[in-house]
Short mmCIF file of C-alpha atoms in Angstrom, two decimals:
data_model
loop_
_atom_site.label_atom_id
_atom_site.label_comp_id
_atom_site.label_asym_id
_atom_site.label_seq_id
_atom_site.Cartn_x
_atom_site.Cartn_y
_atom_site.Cartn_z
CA UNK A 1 -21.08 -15.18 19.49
CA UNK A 2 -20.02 -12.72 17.24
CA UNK A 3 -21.18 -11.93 13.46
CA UNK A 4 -20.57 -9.06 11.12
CA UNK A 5 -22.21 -8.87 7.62
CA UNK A 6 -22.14 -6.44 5.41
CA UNK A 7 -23.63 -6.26 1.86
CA UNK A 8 -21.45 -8.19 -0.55
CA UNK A 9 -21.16 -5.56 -3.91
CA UNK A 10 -21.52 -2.11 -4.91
CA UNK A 11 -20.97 -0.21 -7.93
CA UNK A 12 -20.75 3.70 -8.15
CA UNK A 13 -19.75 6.34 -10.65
CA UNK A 14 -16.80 7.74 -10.68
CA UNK A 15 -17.08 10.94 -8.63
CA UNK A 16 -20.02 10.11 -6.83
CA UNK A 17 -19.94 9.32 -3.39
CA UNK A 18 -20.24 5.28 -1.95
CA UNK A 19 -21.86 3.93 0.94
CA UNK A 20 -21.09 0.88 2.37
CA UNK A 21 -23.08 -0.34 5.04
CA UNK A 22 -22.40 -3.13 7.79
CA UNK A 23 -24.39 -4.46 11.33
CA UNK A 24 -22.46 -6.44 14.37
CA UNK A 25 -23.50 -8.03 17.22
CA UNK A 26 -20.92 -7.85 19.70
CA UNK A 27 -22.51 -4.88 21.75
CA UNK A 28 -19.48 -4.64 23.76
CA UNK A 29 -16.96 -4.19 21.12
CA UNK A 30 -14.22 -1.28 21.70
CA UNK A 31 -13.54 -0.78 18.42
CA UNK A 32 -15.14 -1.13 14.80
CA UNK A 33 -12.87 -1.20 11.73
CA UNK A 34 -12.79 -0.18 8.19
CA UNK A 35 -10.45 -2.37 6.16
CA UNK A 36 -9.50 -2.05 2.31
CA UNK A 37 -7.79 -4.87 0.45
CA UNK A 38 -6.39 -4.42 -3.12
CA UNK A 39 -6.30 -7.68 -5.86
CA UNK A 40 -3.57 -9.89 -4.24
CA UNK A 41 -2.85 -7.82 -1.39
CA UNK A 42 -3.12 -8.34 2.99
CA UNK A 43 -5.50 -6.09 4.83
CA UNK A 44 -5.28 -2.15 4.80
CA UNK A 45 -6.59 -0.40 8.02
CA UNK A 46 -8.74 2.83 6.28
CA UNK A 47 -9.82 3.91 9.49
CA UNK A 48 -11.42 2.49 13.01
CA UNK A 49 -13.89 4.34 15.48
CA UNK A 50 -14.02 4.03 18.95
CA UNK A 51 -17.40 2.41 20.21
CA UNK A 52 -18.12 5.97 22.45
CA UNK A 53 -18.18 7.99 18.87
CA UNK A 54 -20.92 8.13 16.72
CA UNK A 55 -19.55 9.59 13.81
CA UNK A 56 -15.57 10.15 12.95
CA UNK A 57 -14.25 12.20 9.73
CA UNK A 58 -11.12 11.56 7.85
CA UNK A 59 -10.54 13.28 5.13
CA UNK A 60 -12.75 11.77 2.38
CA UNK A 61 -13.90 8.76 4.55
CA UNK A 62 -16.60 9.63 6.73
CA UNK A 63 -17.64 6.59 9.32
CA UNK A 64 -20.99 6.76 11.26
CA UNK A 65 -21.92 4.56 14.39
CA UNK A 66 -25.18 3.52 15.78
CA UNK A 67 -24.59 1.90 18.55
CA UNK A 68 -28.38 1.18 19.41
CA UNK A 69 -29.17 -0.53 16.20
CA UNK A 70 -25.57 -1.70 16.03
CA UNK A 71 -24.54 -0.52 12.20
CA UNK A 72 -21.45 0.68 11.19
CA UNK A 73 -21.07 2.58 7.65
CA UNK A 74 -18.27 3.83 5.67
CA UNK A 75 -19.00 7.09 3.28
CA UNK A 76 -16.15 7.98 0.62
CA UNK A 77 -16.80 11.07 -0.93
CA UNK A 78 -15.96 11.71 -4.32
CA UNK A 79 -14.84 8.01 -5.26
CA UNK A 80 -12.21 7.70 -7.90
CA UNK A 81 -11.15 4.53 -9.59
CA UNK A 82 -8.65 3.80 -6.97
CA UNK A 83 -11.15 3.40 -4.58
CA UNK A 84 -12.37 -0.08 -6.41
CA UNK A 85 -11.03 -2.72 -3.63
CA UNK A 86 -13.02 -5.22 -1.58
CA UNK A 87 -14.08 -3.29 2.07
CA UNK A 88 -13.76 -4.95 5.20
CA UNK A 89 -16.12 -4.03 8.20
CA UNK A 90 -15.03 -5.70 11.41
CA UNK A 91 -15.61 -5.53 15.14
CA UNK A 92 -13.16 -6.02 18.29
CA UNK A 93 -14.38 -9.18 20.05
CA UNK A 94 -15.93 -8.77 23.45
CA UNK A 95 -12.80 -7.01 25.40
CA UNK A 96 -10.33 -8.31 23.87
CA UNK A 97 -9.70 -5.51 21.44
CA UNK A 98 -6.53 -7.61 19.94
CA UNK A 99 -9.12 -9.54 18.41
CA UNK A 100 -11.12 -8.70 15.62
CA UNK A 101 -13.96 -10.69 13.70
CA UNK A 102 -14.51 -9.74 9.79
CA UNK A 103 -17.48 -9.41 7.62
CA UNK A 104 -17.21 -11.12 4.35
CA UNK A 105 -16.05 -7.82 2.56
CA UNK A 106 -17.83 -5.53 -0.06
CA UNK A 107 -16.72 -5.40 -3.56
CA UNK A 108 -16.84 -1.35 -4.53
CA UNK A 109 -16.22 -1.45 -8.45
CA UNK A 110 -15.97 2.44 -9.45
CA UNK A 111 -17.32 3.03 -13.31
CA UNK A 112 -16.17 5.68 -15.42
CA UNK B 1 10.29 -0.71 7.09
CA UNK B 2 9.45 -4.50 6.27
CA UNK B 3 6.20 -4.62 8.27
CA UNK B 4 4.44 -8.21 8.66
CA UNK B 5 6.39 -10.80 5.92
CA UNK B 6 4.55 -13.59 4.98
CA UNK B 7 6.34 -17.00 3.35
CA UNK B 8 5.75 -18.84 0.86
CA UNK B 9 3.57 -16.48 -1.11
CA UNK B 10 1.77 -19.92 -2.68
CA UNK B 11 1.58 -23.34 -2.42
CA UNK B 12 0.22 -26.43 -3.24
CA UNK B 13 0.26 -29.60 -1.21
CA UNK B 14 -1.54 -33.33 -1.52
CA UNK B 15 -3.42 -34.77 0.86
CA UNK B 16 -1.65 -36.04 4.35
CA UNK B 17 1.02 -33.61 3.79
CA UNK B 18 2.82 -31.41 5.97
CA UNK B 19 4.55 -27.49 5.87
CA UNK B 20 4.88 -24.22 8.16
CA UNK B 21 3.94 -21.13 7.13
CA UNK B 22 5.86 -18.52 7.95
CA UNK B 23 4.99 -15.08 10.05
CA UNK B 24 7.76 -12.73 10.61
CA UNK B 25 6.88 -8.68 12.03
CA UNK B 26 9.77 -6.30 13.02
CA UNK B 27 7.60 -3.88 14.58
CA UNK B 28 8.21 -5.45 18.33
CA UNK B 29 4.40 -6.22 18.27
CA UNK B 30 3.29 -7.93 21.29
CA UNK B 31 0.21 -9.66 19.10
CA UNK B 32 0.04 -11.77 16.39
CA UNK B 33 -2.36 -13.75 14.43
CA UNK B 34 -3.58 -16.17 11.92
CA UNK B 35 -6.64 -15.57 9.96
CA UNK B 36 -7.69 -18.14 6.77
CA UNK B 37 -9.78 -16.08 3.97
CA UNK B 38 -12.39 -18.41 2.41
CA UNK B 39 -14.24 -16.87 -0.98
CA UNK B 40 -17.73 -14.84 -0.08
CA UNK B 41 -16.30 -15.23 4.08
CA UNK B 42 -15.05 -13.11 5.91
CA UNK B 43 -11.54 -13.43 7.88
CA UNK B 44 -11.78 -16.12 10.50
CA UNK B 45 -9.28 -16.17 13.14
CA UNK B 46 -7.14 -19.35 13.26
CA UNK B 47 -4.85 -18.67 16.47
CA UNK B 48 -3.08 -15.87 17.87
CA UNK B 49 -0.93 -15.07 20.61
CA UNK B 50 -0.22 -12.20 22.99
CA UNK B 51 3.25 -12.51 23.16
CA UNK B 52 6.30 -14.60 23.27
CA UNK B 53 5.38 -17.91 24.98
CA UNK B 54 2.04 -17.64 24.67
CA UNK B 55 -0.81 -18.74 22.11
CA UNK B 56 -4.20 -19.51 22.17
CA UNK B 57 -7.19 -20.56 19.53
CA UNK B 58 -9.28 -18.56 18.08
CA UNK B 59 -12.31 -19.82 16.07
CA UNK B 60 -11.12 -22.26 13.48
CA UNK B 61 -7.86 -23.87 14.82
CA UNK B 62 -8.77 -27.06 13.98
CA UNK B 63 -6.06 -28.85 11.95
CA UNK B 64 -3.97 -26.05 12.54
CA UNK B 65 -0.68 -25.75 15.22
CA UNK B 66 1.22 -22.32 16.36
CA UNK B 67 4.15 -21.50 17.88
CA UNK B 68 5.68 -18.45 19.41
CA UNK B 69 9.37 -18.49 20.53
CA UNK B 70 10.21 -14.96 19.26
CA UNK B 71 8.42 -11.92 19.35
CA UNK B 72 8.71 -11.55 15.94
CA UNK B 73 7.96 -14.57 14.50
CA UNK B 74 4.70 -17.03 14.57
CA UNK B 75 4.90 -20.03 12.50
CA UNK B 76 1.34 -21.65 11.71
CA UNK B 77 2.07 -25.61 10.62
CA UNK B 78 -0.66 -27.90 9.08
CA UNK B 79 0.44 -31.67 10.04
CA UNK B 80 -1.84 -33.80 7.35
CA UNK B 81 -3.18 -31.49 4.81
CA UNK B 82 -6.36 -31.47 3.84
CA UNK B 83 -8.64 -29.81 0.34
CA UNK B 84 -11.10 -28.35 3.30
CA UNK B 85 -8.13 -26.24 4.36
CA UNK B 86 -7.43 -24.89 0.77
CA UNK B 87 -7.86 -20.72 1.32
CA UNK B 88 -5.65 -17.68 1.45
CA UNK B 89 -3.57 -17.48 5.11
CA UNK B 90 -2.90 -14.17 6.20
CA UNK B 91 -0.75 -13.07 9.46
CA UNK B 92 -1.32 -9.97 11.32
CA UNK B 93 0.54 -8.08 13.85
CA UNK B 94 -0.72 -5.37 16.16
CA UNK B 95 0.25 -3.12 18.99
CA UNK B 96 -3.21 -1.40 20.28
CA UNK B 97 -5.63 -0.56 18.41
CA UNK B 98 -4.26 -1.31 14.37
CA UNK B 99 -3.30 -4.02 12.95
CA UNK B 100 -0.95 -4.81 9.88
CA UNK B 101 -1.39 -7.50 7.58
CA UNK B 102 0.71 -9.59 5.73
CA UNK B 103 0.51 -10.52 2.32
CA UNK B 104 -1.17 -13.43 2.61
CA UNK B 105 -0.18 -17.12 1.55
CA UNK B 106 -2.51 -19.07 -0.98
CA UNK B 107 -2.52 -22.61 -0.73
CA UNK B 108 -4.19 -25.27 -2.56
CA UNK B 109 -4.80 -29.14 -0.86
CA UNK B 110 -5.14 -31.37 -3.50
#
């Protein structure tokens, strides 16, 4: 089966850069995804790496793959307060890339 | 651009009852979904479907029915309600490798 977790908070200054970390445990997954969701809003696709990568840059989000140990982070650099969301790590299922199963999300709160 | 529209944006329904949510995309996406968002949980797929005519489960359809006569629209209908399937709904389109989101529905079984 598949499973994704992912730690469930984090808290940073303003300016400082986050880490948010996440393991899977579908080793033939295609695809891993980083998904943002605003208070009251769907799913935002941040950014998604191919499983052949092990690191992709885009501007301020940096996302690094291990594919041995199977973990997936996301870096922002320099987080502002817009940045404060709930952070969505999920894998494509097997190879059915249309499908994708979801972590339980990470709550980044950015502090002044 | 409309993007993935979901209806109604909330609702509330008793026990035993009945109602269709509504999934419409105008991106000509081949794939849809429905995923259910549970507090501390992750997304867990409901069903989906690969195109018109076609739908399948994913890995909590139970209580749950789909439909997919259009390309652009999947309905996802609850026959007798029930509080275990109180959560936010959200329907997602994709093409290859992204997928949009709607804005999810939140409904409460009471």
């Amino acid at each position: 089966g598949e499973d994704v977790e992912q730690s469930l908070f984090l808290s940073v200054r303003e300016g400082d850069s986050s880490v948010i970390n996440c393991t899977y445990t579908d080793s033939s997954s295609t695809y891993l995804y980083w998904y943002k969701q605003e208070p009251g809003a769907g799913l935002q696709l941040l950014t998604y790496i191919f499983s052949n990568m092990d690191m992709k840059q885009d501007q301020r989000l940096t996302v690094l793959l291990n594919k041995k140990d199977k973990h997936l982070s996301l870096r922002i650099a320099d987080t502002q307060t817009g940045d404060s969301a709930i952070y969505f790590c999920a894998e494509s299922i097997g190879s059915n890339d249309y499908k994708l199963s979801f972590g339980a999300g990470t709550t980044v709160t950015v502090r002044a | 651009n409309a993007g993935v529209t979901q209806t109604p944006k909330f609702r509330i329904l008793k026990i035993g009852q009945s109602m269709t949510l509504q999934c419409a995309q105008d991106m000509n996406h081949n794939y849809m979904y429905w995923y259910r968002q549970d507090p501390g949980m992750g997304l867990k797929l409901i069903y989906y479907s690969v195109g018109a005519g076609i739908t399948d489960k994913g890995e909590v359809p139970n209580g749950y029915n789909v439909s997919r006569s259009t390309t652009e629209d999947f309905p996802l209908r609850l026959e007798l309600a029930a509080p275990s399937q109180t959560s936010v709904y959200f329907c997602a389109s994709s093409s290859d490798t992204e997928a949009f989101f709607g804005q999810g529905t939140r409904l409460t079984v009471v």
